[in-house]
């Protein structure tokens, strides 16, 4: 791993890093990867991860206006928007 | 004066029922201790402003006869559990002002029985750490020795309970985050079977590992809390349905397996000695101790430090400064993402996000993530096989006693190794109970931990109560 790899990962993860942070993280990552690399020694022939999958989701249930079925608070959700206008979330332009 | 020091949930319940004091008075007694001790300990980040109103509701339950065991019992809640209308920051700057828009299922269940939620407790940022030193809101100190850490990541809850600032506490575990602080603070900590307690409304770190986990001053307290919270929740897709909760075997032959080869080295002498003494006591009490081999389990922590960061990098991608949380000033959208995340996340969170992105990236996915998933299956298989022969697996809870504040912060791997004995239970999903097992010459608690097969918490409570008698 090198500084370029750290930069690429930070770009993918949408994280801004200073030059110093990049160097620190590289050092930390090398230590951690050195430790986790020990799993390379293990042989796990044909270890099949075999689970029965089933659908854990239910169908959507429409909530008529004024009938609150869930315990979510729309007010609390709206209140958290860092930037909003007329009850809509305001974001920076994407085009 | 209420004798808070020796109070247990059962004793408090009896006293409340008999009218020796009211929920209001009990809560006020704890608020007084919090006021005295919290400025130094930093166990609570916030004491909720509606505590007395909650106590009032609980008192009503005693009057109208609907009170149950946990009615009026004060709880400390880890800062990553959502309580509607209250801040839940997960110890992070990025959620500094985040107010929960709904109640976690465990909070709903506690509210329903009239438990009193005192406040939210400090934790390692996003539950990433073993000493509660990575919180954006300062370190928490160990009430037994203020120069030492309380363990982590649920260190605030542990310190609150051990310091007498609450009667019960909830933490969460991804890998040892309740058992290790239990060990450092002399408490009982239960990591339930994965899927036993709902994860809905918990700020996720590693979804395939996270479990809400109770702390108690004694085994019975954790049992009472677990019995309330353990139930199927349709709102958690990994909650285990009732029909699958019956354990295959009901056997209990009092046989304890000890995987000695896992802790031949890397364990403090005092811990090793205490463990041997604990084994002798169990032997005398009629338990059979056998040597078992778990050859793949020594790779548990390595596999964990691949699987968990992978899940972290995915989970934490939702914190982008757009809909809630910390929002940096920026010129355009991309810069807003990058700056909000850079300024909002602490070093350990950033480290794990990048590590996770790495092990999931093209070219490394098979060598790291896929391999770790397979190793995890192997570990699960060998743990289940071991349980065909024995009822319990026993190890020390942590390889050391509580260490000094400031230690291990510069060496991530040294910090990670605190949880070396925790990982097998989290990776295989079996329940595990950490129990105080004595005091070191420095006055610090020792701890041992039992693991049992899936949904055999009953076995853990049984052996735990026995051990409390003989230790």
mmCIF file of N, CA and C in Angstrom, chain A residues 1 5-6 9-17 21 24-25 27-29 31-33 35-51 54 56-58 68 70-74 76-77 79-83 89-94, chain B residues 84-85 97-102 108 237 241 296 298-299 301-303 305-306 321-325 327 330-334 336-339 341-342 345 347 350-351 353-355 357-358 367-368 371-375 377-378 380-381 412-413 416-417 420:
data_model
loop_
_atom_site.group_PDB
_atom_site.id
_atom_site.type_symbol
_atom_site.label_atom_id
_atom_site.label_comp_id
_atom_site.label_asym_id
_atom_site.label_seq_id
_atom_site.Cartn_x
_atom_site.Cartn_y
_atom_site.Cartn_z
ATOM 1 N N UNK A 1 0.837 -1.202 0.000
ATOM 2 C CA UNK A 1 0.000 0.000 0.000
ATOM 3 C C UNK A 1 0.878 1.262 0.000
ATOM 4 N N UNK A 5 -2.640 4.860 -3.001
ATOM 5 C CA UNK A 5 -3.772 3.995 -2.627
ATOM 6 C C UNK A 5 -4.665 4.690 -1.600
ATOM 7 N N UNK A 6 -4.029 5.312 -0.607
ATOM 8 C CA UNK A 6 -4.808 6.019 0.422
ATOM 9 C C UNK A 6 -5.633 7.124 -0.222
ATOM 10 N N UNK A 9 -8.596 5.602 -2.080
ATOM 11 C CA UNK A 9 -9.633 5.137 -1.151
ATOM 12 C C UNK A 9 -10.397 6.316 -0.562
ATOM 13 N N UNK A 10 -9.652 7.357 -0.208
ATOM 14 C CA UNK A 10 -10.293 8.534 0.382
ATOM 15 C C UNK A 10 -11.249 9.173 -0.628
ATOM 16 N N UNK A 11 -10.863 9.146 -1.891
ATOM 17 C CA UNK A 11 -11.719 9.686 -2.946
ATOM 18 C C UNK A 11 -13.000 8.856 -3.045
ATOM 19 N N UNK A 12 -12.820 7.528 -3.051
ATOM 20 C CA UNK A 12 -13.983 6.627 -3.117
ATOM 21 C C UNK A 12 -14.911 6.809 -1.921
ATOM 22 N N UNK A 13 -14.306 7.014 -0.747
ATOM 23 C CA UNK A 13 -15.089 7.114 0.486
ATOM 24 C C UNK A 13 -15.538 8.544 0.768
ATOM 25 N N UNK A 14 -15.256 9.446 -0.154
ATOM 26 C CA UNK A 14 -15.655 10.855 0.008
ATOM 27 C C UNK A 14 -15.136 11.444 1.318
ATOM 28 N N UNK A 15 -13.845 11.303 1.507
ATOM 29 C CA UNK A 15 -13.211 11.839 2.716
ATOM 30 C C UNK A 15 -12.073 12.745 2.307
ATOM 31 N N UNK A 16 -12.073 13.964 2.812
ATOM 32 C CA UNK A 16 -10.947 14.846 2.548
ATOM 33 C C UNK A 16 -9.867 14.568 3.588
ATOM 34 N N UNK A 17 -8.628 14.383 3.148
ATOM 35 C CA UNK A 17 -7.540 14.129 4.094
ATOM 36 C C UNK A 17 -6.407 15.112 3.843
ATOM 37 N N UNK A 21 -2.467 13.623 7.496
ATOM 38 C CA UNK A 21 -3.412 12.543 7.787
ATOM 39 C C UNK A 21 -3.195 11.346 6.866
ATOM 40 N N UNK A 24 -0.279 9.414 8.211
ATOM 41 C CA UNK A 24 -0.659 8.706 9.443
ATOM 42 C C UNK A 24 -1.510 7.483 9.140
ATOM 43 N N UNK A 25 -2.497 7.694 8.278
ATOM 44 C CA UNK A 25 -3.407 6.598 7.945
ATOM 45 C C UNK A 25 -2.661 5.477 7.236
ATOM 46 N N UNK A 27 0.389 4.597 7.656
ATOM 47 C CA UNK A 27 1.146 3.856 8.679
ATOM 48 C C UNK A 27 0.197 2.942 9.473
ATOM 49 N N UNK A 28 -0.938 3.478 9.887
ATOM 50 C CA UNK A 28 -1.920 2.677 10.628
ATOM 51 C C UNK A 28 -2.400 1.490 9.807
ATOM 52 N N UNK A 29 -2.715 1.757 8.544
ATOM 53 C CA UNK A 29 -3.260 0.710 7.675
ATOM 54 C C UNK A 29 -2.245 -0.402 7.466
ATOM 55 N N UNK A 31 0.006 -1.382 9.543
ATOM 56 C CA UNK A 31 0.017 -2.177 10.767
ATOM 57 C C UNK A 31 -1.184 -3.117 10.842
ATOM 58 N N UNK A 32 -2.350 -2.593 10.507
ATOM 59 C CA UNK A 32 -3.575 -3.391 10.609
ATOM 60 C C UNK A 32 -3.574 -4.505 9.559
ATOM 61 N N UNK A 33 -3.169 -4.163 8.319
ATOM 62 C CA UNK A 33 -3.163 -5.173 7.259
ATOM 63 C C UNK A 33 -2.161 -6.283 7.568
ATOM 64 N N UNK A 35 -1.513 -7.360 10.458
ATOM 65 C CA UNK A 35 -2.167 -8.232 11.436
ATOM 66 C C UNK A 35 -3.224 -9.119 10.784
ATOM 67 N N UNK A 36 -4.105 -8.510 9.965
ATOM 68 C CA UNK A 36 -5.213 -9.312 9.420
ATOM 69 C C UNK A 36 -4.740 -10.287 8.333
ATOM 70 N N UNK A 37 -3.549 -10.031 7.797
ATOM 71 C CA UNK A 37 -3.033 -10.894 6.730
ATOM 72 C C UNK A 37 -2.863 -12.341 7.170
ATOM 73 N N UNK A 38 -2.815 -12.555 8.506
ATOM 74 C CA UNK A 38 -2.620 -13.923 8.982
ATOM 75 C C UNK A 38 -3.724 -14.865 8.510
ATOM 76 N N UNK A 39 -4.872 -14.342 8.092
ATOM 77 C CA UNK A 39 -5.907 -15.273 7.629
ATOM 78 C C UNK A 39 -5.506 -15.952 6.319
ATOM 79 N N UNK A 40 -4.463 -15.405 5.665
ATOM 80 C CA UNK A 40 -3.978 -16.056 4.440
ATOM 81 C C UNK A 40 -3.501 -17.485 4.701
ATOM 82 N N UNK A 41 -2.969 -17.726 5.920
ATOM 83 C CA UNK A 41 -2.401 -19.058 6.200
ATOM 84 C C UNK A 41 -3.477 -20.147 6.301
ATOM 85 N N UNK A 42 -4.723 -19.737 6.517
ATOM 86 C CA UNK A 42 -5.756 -20.736 6.758
ATOM 87 C C UNK A 42 -6.245 -21.332 5.451
ATOM 88 N N UNK A 43 -6.406 -22.658 5.468
ATOM 89 C CA UNK A 43 -7.000 -23.306 4.301
ATOM 90 C C UNK A 43 -8.462 -23.602 4.631
ATOM 91 N N UNK A 44 -9.349 -23.073 3.837
ATOM 92 C CA UNK A 44 -10.763 -23.384 4.052
ATOM 93 C C UNK A 44 -11.330 -23.981 2.767
ATOM 94 N N UNK A 45 -10.981 -25.253 2.504
ATOM 95 C CA UNK A 45 -11.397 -25.835 1.236
ATOM 96 C C UNK A 45 -12.924 -25.984 1.187
ATOM 97 N N UNK A 46 -13.496 -25.534 0.115
ATOM 98 C CA UNK A 46 -14.935 -25.703 -0.137
ATOM 99 C C UNK A 46 -15.824 -25.260 1.006
ATOM 100 N N UNK A 47 -15.407 -24.223 1.677
ATOM 101 C CA UNK A 47 -16.258 -23.721 2.751
ATOM 102 C C UNK A 47 -17.399 -22.974 2.077
ATOM 103 N N UNK A 48 -18.508 -23.658 1.972
ATOM 104 C CA UNK A 48 -19.625 -23.017 1.276
ATOM 105 C C UNK A 48 -20.489 -22.249 2.262
ATOM 106 N N UNK A 49 -20.676 -20.975 1.978
ATOM 107 C CA UNK A 49 -21.552 -20.181 2.834
ATOM 108 C C UNK A 49 -22.964 -20.402 2.306
ATOM 109 N N UNK A 50 -23.653 -21.333 2.944
ATOM 110 C CA UNK A 50 -24.903 -21.822 2.385
ATOM 111 C C UNK A 50 -26.073 -21.482 3.305
ATOM 112 N N UNK A 51 -26.753 -20.417 3.002
ATOM 113 C CA UNK A 51 -27.919 -20.047 3.807
ATOM 114 C C UNK A 51 -29.163 -20.046 2.941
ATOM 115 N N UNK A 54 -34.634 -15.836 2.410
ATOM 116 C CA UNK A 54 -36.068 -15.586 2.288
ATOM 117 C C UNK A 54 -36.315 -14.088 2.356
ATOM 118 N N UNK A 56 -37.423 -10.897 3.846
ATOM 119 C CA UNK A 56 -37.772 -10.406 5.180
ATOM 120 C C UNK A 56 -38.596 -9.130 5.124
ATOM 121 N N UNK A 57 -38.812 -8.611 3.916
ATOM 122 C CA UNK A 57 -39.547 -7.351 3.795
ATOM 123 C C UNK A 57 -41.036 -7.598 3.647
ATOM 124 N N UNK A 58 -41.813 -6.668 4.113
ATOM 125 C CA UNK A 58 -43.253 -6.740 3.880
ATOM 126 C C UNK A 58 -43.607 -5.795 2.738
ATOM 127 N N UNK A 68 -51.786 8.303 11.059
ATOM 128 C CA UNK A 68 -50.394 7.940 11.286
ATOM 129 C C UNK A 68 -50.311 6.519 11.812
ATOM 130 N N UNK A 70 -47.262 4.700 11.591
ATOM 131 C CA UNK A 70 -45.938 4.482 12.166
ATOM 132 C C UNK A 70 -45.696 5.480 13.299
ATOM 133 N N UNK A 71 -44.605 5.245 14.022
ATOM 134 C CA UNK A 71 -44.312 6.140 15.135
ATOM 135 C C UNK A 71 -43.217 7.138 14.756
ATOM 136 N N UNK A 72 -42.955 7.248 13.454
ATOM 137 C CA UNK A 72 -41.962 8.223 13.014
ATOM 138 C C UNK A 72 -42.508 9.633 13.199
ATOM 139 N N UNK A 73 -41.629 10.564 13.462
ATOM 140 C CA UNK A 73 -42.066 11.948 13.574
ATOM 141 C C UNK A 73 -41.576 12.729 12.365
ATOM 142 N N UNK A 74 -42.486 13.057 11.426
ATOM 143 C CA UNK A 74 -42.062 13.818 10.241
ATOM 144 C C UNK A 74 -41.476 15.172 10.648
ATOM 145 N N UNK A 76 -39.756 15.907 13.281
ATOM 146 C CA UNK A 76 -38.366 15.749 13.715
ATOM 147 C C UNK A 76 -37.434 15.508 12.530
ATOM 148 N N UNK A 77 -37.939 14.823 11.512
ATOM 149 C CA UNK A 77 -37.104 14.565 10.335
ATOM 150 C C UNK A 77 -36.833 15.899 9.616
ATOM 151 N N UNK A 79 -36.986 18.882 10.812
ATOM 152 C CA UNK A 79 -36.219 19.778 11.688
ATOM 153 C C UNK A 79 -34.697 19.596 11.529
ATOM 154 N N UNK A 80 -34.290 18.406 11.110
ATOM 155 C CA UNK A 80 -32.854 18.100 11.061
ATOM 156 C C UNK A 80 -32.182 18.595 9.784
ATOM 157 N N UNK A 81 -32.988 18.954 8.773
ATOM 158 C CA UNK A 81 -32.387 19.359 7.502
ATOM 159 C C UNK A 81 -31.430 20.526 7.736
ATOM 160 N N UNK A 82 -30.184 20.409 7.299
ATOM 161 C CA UNK A 82 -29.265 21.533 7.472
ATOM 162 C C UNK A 82 -29.724 22.749 6.677
ATOM 163 N N UNK A 83 -30.388 22.507 5.532
ATOM 164 C CA UNK A 83 -30.831 23.619 4.704
ATOM 165 C C UNK A 83 -32.173 23.217 4.079
ATOM 166 N N UNK A 89 -36.040 19.632 1.423
ATOM 167 C CA UNK A 89 -34.606 19.626 1.664
ATOM 168 C C UNK A 89 -33.904 20.351 0.522
ATOM 169 N N UNK A 90 -33.025 21.255 0.890
ATOM 170 C CA UNK A 90 -32.322 22.026 -0.137
ATOM 171 C C UNK A 90 -30.909 21.467 -0.292
ATOM 172 N N UNK A 91 -30.540 21.120 -1.529
ATOM 173 C CA UNK A 91 -29.180 20.618 -1.764
ATOM 174 C C UNK A 91 -28.485 21.485 -2.807
ATOM 175 N N UNK A 92 -27.174 21.342 -2.849
ATOM 176 C CA UNK A 92 -26.433 22.101 -3.853
ATOM 177 C C UNK A 92 -26.743 21.522 -5.228
ATOM 178 N N UNK A 93 -26.637 22.365 -6.253
ATOM 179 C CA UNK A 93 -27.006 21.878 -7.588
ATOM 180 C C UNK A 93 -26.068 20.752 -8.019
ATOM 181 N N UNK A 94 -26.639 19.796 -8.727
ATOM 182 C CA UNK A 94 -25.835 18.637 -9.099
ATOM 183 C C UNK A 94 -25.516 18.625 -10.589
ATOM 184 N N UNK B 84 -36.773 8.843 20.797
ATOM 185 C CA UNK B 84 -37.445 9.892 20.012
ATOM 186 C C UNK B 84 -37.388 11.271 20.685
ATOM 187 N N UNK B 85 -36.979 12.263 19.882
ATOM 188 C CA UNK B 85 -36.966 13.634 20.373
ATOM 189 C C UNK B 85 -35.722 13.997 21.173
ATOM 190 N N UNK B 97 -25.886 17.173 16.768
ATOM 191 C CA UNK B 97 -27.228 17.729 17.020
ATOM 192 C C UNK B 97 -28.339 16.844 16.486
ATOM 193 N N UNK B 98 -28.022 15.588 16.207
ATOM 194 C CA UNK B 98 -29.033 14.708 15.624
ATOM 195 C C UNK B 98 -30.065 14.292 16.670
ATOM 196 N N UNK B 99 -31.332 14.598 16.390
ATOM 197 C CA UNK B 99 -32.407 14.195 17.296
ATOM 198 C C UNK B 99 -33.131 13.007 16.702
ATOM 199 N N UNK B 100 -33.266 11.950 17.469
ATOM 200 C CA UNK B 100 -33.907 10.740 16.964
ATOM 201 C C UNK B 100 -35.352 11.025 16.580
ATOM 202 N N UNK B 101 -35.756 10.537 15.395
ATOM 203 C CA UNK B 101 -37.122 10.774 14.941
ATOM 204 C C UNK B 101 -38.041 9.608 15.301
ATOM 205 N N UNK B 102 -37.488 8.580 15.919
ATOM 206 C CA UNK B 102 -38.330 7.471 16.392
ATOM 207 C C UNK B 102 -37.607 6.760 17.536
ATOM 208 N N UNK B 108 -38.775 1.400 23.112
ATOM 209 C CA UNK B 108 -40.233 1.212 23.183
ATOM 210 C C UNK B 108 -40.567 0.213 24.288
ATOM 211 N N UNK B 237 -34.826 -7.099 10.240
ATOM 212 C CA UNK B 237 -34.828 -8.241 9.310
ATOM 213 C C UNK B 237 -33.928 -9.384 9.795
ATOM 214 N N UNK B 241 -37.210 -15.259 14.330
ATOM 215 C CA UNK B 241 -38.618 -15.553 14.640
ATOM 216 C C UNK B 241 -38.731 -16.582 15.774
ATOM 217 N N UNK B 296 -9.397 -22.703 14.491
ATOM 218 C CA UNK B 296 -9.577 -21.510 13.649
ATOM 219 C C UNK B 296 -9.890 -20.259 14.457
ATOM 220 N N UNK B 298 -8.339 -18.801 16.670
ATOM 221 C CA UNK B 298 -7.254 -17.857 16.903
ATOM 222 C C UNK B 298 -7.166 -16.811 15.794
ATOM 223 N N UNK B 299 -7.885 -17.061 14.702
ATOM 224 C CA UNK B 299 -7.928 -16.074 13.619
ATOM 225 C C UNK B 299 -9.160 -15.167 13.712
ATOM 226 N N UNK B 301 -10.050 -12.554 15.543
ATOM 227 C CA UNK B 301 -9.917 -11.100 15.564
ATOM 228 C C UNK B 301 -9.458 -10.572 14.199
ATOM 229 N N UNK B 302 -8.601 -11.350 13.533
ATOM 230 C CA UNK B 302 -8.144 -10.944 12.196
ATOM 231 C C UNK B 302 -9.325 -10.931 11.219
ATOM 232 N N UNK B 303 -10.150 -11.973 11.281
ATOM 233 C CA UNK B 303 -11.328 -12.021 10.393
ATOM 234 C C UNK B 303 -12.278 -10.883 10.737
ATOM 235 N N UNK B 305 -11.528 -7.964 11.964
ATOM 236 C CA UNK B 305 -11.028 -6.664 11.504
ATOM 237 C C UNK B 305 -10.990 -6.537 9.982
ATOM 238 N N UNK B 306 -11.593 -7.500 9.304
ATOM 239 C CA UNK B 306 -11.865 -7.356 7.873
ATOM 240 C C UNK B 306 -13.364 -7.178 7.664
ATOM 241 N N UNK B 321 -23.808 14.717 5.384
ATOM 242 C CA UNK B 321 -24.020 16.146 5.599
ATOM 243 C C UNK B 321 -25.237 16.705 4.877
ATOM 244 N N UNK B 322 -26.068 15.850 4.294
ATOM 245 C CA UNK B 322 -27.200 16.355 3.511
ATOM 246 C C UNK B 322 -28.501 16.424 4.315
ATOM 247 N N UNK B 323 -28.944 15.287 4.837
ATOM 248 C CA UNK B 323 -30.290 15.279 5.438
ATOM 249 C C UNK B 323 -30.284 15.584 6.936
ATOM 250 N N UNK B 324 -29.175 15.279 7.584
ATOM 251 C CA UNK B 324 -29.071 15.554 9.017
ATOM 252 C C UNK B 324 -27.593 15.504 9.387
ATOM 253 N N UNK B 325 -27.297 15.950 10.584
ATOM 254 C CA UNK B 325 -25.929 15.860 11.059
ATOM 255 C C UNK B 325 -25.057 17.014 10.604
ATOM 256 N N UNK B 327 -22.769 19.548 8.846
ATOM 257 C CA UNK B 327 -22.836 20.019 7.464
ATOM 258 C C UNK B 327 -21.790 21.112 7.285
ATOM 259 N N UNK B 330 -19.341 24.554 1.966
ATOM 260 C CA UNK B 330 -18.622 24.089 0.786
ATOM 261 C C UNK B 330 -19.169 24.758 -0.470
ATOM 262 N N UNK B 331 -18.350 24.700 -1.538
ATOM 263 C CA UNK B 331 -18.730 25.363 -2.782
ATOM 264 C C UNK B 331 -19.673 24.505 -3.618
ATOM 265 N N UNK B 332 -19.406 23.198 -3.622
ATOM 266 C CA UNK B 332 -20.261 22.320 -4.425
ATOM 267 C C UNK B 332 -20.576 21.034 -3.660
ATOM 268 N N UNK B 333 -21.370 20.186 -4.276
ATOM 269 C CA UNK B 333 -21.869 18.998 -3.579
ATOM 270 C C UNK B 333 -20.738 18.049 -3.161
ATOM 271 N N UNK B 334 -19.822 17.767 -4.080
ATOM 272 C CA UNK B 334 -18.746 16.834 -3.777
ATOM 273 C C UNK B 334 -17.902 17.342 -2.610
ATOM 274 N N UNK B 336 -18.880 19.325 -0.332
ATOM 275 C CA UNK B 336 -19.691 19.254 0.880
ATOM 276 C C UNK B 336 -19.617 17.856 1.512
ATOM 277 N N UNK B 337 -19.724 16.828 0.668
ATOM 278 C CA UNK B 337 -19.588 15.456 1.180
ATOM 279 C C UNK B 337 -18.237 15.287 1.877
ATOM 280 N N UNK B 338 -17.196 15.631 1.129
ATOM 281 C CA UNK B 338 -15.838 15.335 1.604
ATOM 282 C C UNK B 338 -15.491 16.105 2.869
ATOM 283 N N UNK B 339 -15.897 17.369 2.895
ATOM 284 C CA UNK B 339 -15.563 18.190 4.056
ATOM 285 C C UNK B 339 -16.401 17.801 5.277
ATOM 286 N N UNK B 341 -17.664 14.945 5.983
ATOM 287 C CA UNK B 341 -17.195 13.670 6.510
ATOM 288 C C UNK B 341 -15.809 13.793 7.145
ATOM 289 N N UNK B 342 -14.957 14.641 6.532
ATOM 290 C CA UNK B 342 -13.610 14.815 7.084
ATOM 291 C C UNK B 342 -13.662 15.509 8.441
ATOM 292 N N UNK B 345 -16.133 13.089 11.142
ATOM 293 C CA UNK B 345 -15.631 11.814 11.660
ATOM 294 C C UNK B 345 -14.275 11.984 12.333
ATOM 295 N N UNK B 347 -10.611 10.181 13.932
ATOM 296 C CA UNK B 347 -9.556 9.426 13.262
ATOM 297 C C UNK B 347 -9.866 7.928 13.131
ATOM 298 N N UNK B 350 -12.484 7.312 10.478
ATOM 299 C CA UNK B 350 -11.922 7.483 9.126
ATOM 300 C C UNK B 350 -11.061 6.287 8.738
ATOM 301 N N UNK B 351 -10.256 5.840 9.734
ATOM 302 C CA UNK B 351 -9.380 4.699 9.509
ATOM 303 C C UNK B 351 -10.202 3.479 9.085
ATOM 304 N N UNK B 353 -13.276 3.356 7.867
ATOM 305 C CA UNK B 353 -13.967 3.557 6.586
ATOM 306 C C UNK B 353 -13.003 3.225 5.445
ATOM 307 N N UNK B 354 -11.767 3.709 5.560
ATOM 308 C CA UNK B 354 -10.795 3.470 4.486
ATOM 309 C C UNK B 354 -10.383 2.002 4.436
ATOM 310 N N UNK B 355 -10.202 1.398 5.595
ATOM 311 C CA UNK B 355 -9.843 -0.019 5.636
ATOM 312 C C UNK B 355 -10.949 -0.852 4.990
ATOM 313 N N UNK B 357 -13.162 0.175 2.789
ATOM 314 C CA UNK B 357 -13.187 0.422 1.341
ATOM 315 C C UNK B 357 -12.105 -0.418 0.663
ATOM 316 N N UNK B 358 -10.981 -0.566 1.351
ATOM 317 C CA UNK B 358 -9.852 -1.318 0.790
ATOM 318 C C UNK B 358 -10.177 -2.808 0.662
ATOM 319 N N UNK B 367 -9.186 -11.884 -1.553
ATOM 320 C CA UNK B 367 -8.112 -12.187 -0.601
ATOM 321 C C UNK B 367 -8.498 -11.790 0.824
ATOM 322 N N UNK B 368 -9.249 -10.728 0.957
ATOM 323 C CA UNK B 368 -9.607 -10.261 2.308
ATOM 324 C C UNK B 368 -11.047 -10.585 2.670
ATOM 325 N N UNK B 371 -12.413 -14.207 1.961
ATOM 326 C CA UNK B 371 -11.691 -15.162 2.796
ATOM 327 C C UNK B 371 -12.156 -15.044 4.246
ATOM 328 N N UNK B 372 -12.314 -13.811 4.715
ATOM 329 C CA UNK B 372 -12.732 -13.601 6.107
ATOM 330 C C UNK B 372 -14.129 -14.173 6.353
ATOM 331 N N UNK B 373 -15.000 -14.040 5.378
ATOM 332 C CA UNK B 373 -16.360 -14.582 5.522
ATOM 333 C C UNK B 373 -16.303 -16.108 5.638
ATOM 334 N N UNK B 374 -15.407 -16.714 4.852
ATOM 335 C CA UNK B 374 -15.267 -18.166 4.920
ATOM 336 C C UNK B 374 -14.661 -18.611 6.248
ATOM 337 N N UNK B 375 -13.678 -17.852 6.702
ATOM 338 C CA UNK B 375 -13.054 -18.174 7.992
ATOM 339 C C UNK B 375 -14.101 -18.058 9.101
ATOM 340 N N UNK B 377 -17.259 -18.651 8.830
ATOM 341 C CA UNK B 377 -18.084 -19.870 8.777
ATOM 342 C C UNK B 377 -17.394 -21.034 9.475
ATOM 343 N N UNK B 378 -16.086 -21.121 9.243
ATOM 344 C CA UNK B 378 -15.294 -22.199 9.829
ATOM 345 C C UNK B 378 -15.298 -22.067 11.363
ATOM 346 N N UNK B 380 -17.553 -20.573 13.189
ATOM 347 C CA UNK B 380 -18.900 -20.892 13.652
ATOM 348 C C UNK B 380 -19.074 -22.410 13.733
ATOM 349 N N UNK B 381 -18.621 -23.080 12.686
ATOM 350 C CA UNK B 381 -18.742 -24.537 12.632
ATOM 351 C C UNK B 381 -18.015 -25.189 13.799
ATOM 352 N N UNK B 412 -3.163 1.136 16.946
ATOM 353 C CA UNK B 412 -4.493 0.547 16.743
ATOM 354 C C UNK B 412 -4.524 -0.955 17.029
ATOM 355 N N UNK B 413 -3.497 -1.688 16.580
ATOM 356 C CA UNK B 413 -3.551 -3.144 16.732
ATOM 357 C C UNK B 413 -3.516 -3.534 18.218
ATOM 358 N N UNK B 416 -6.932 -3.100 19.449
ATOM 359 C CA UNK B 416 -7.836 -4.135 18.937
ATOM 360 C C UNK B 416 -7.683 -5.443 19.730
ATOM 361 N N UNK B 417 -6.447 -5.709 20.191
ATOM 362 C CA UNK B 417 -6.189 -6.987 20.862
ATOM 363 C C UNK B 417 -6.912 -7.118 22.210
ATOM 364 N N UNK B 420 -9.569 -9.760 21.856
ATOM 365 C CA UNK B 420 -9.169 -11.021 21.229
ATOM 366 C C UNK B 420 -10.069 -12.186 21.660
#
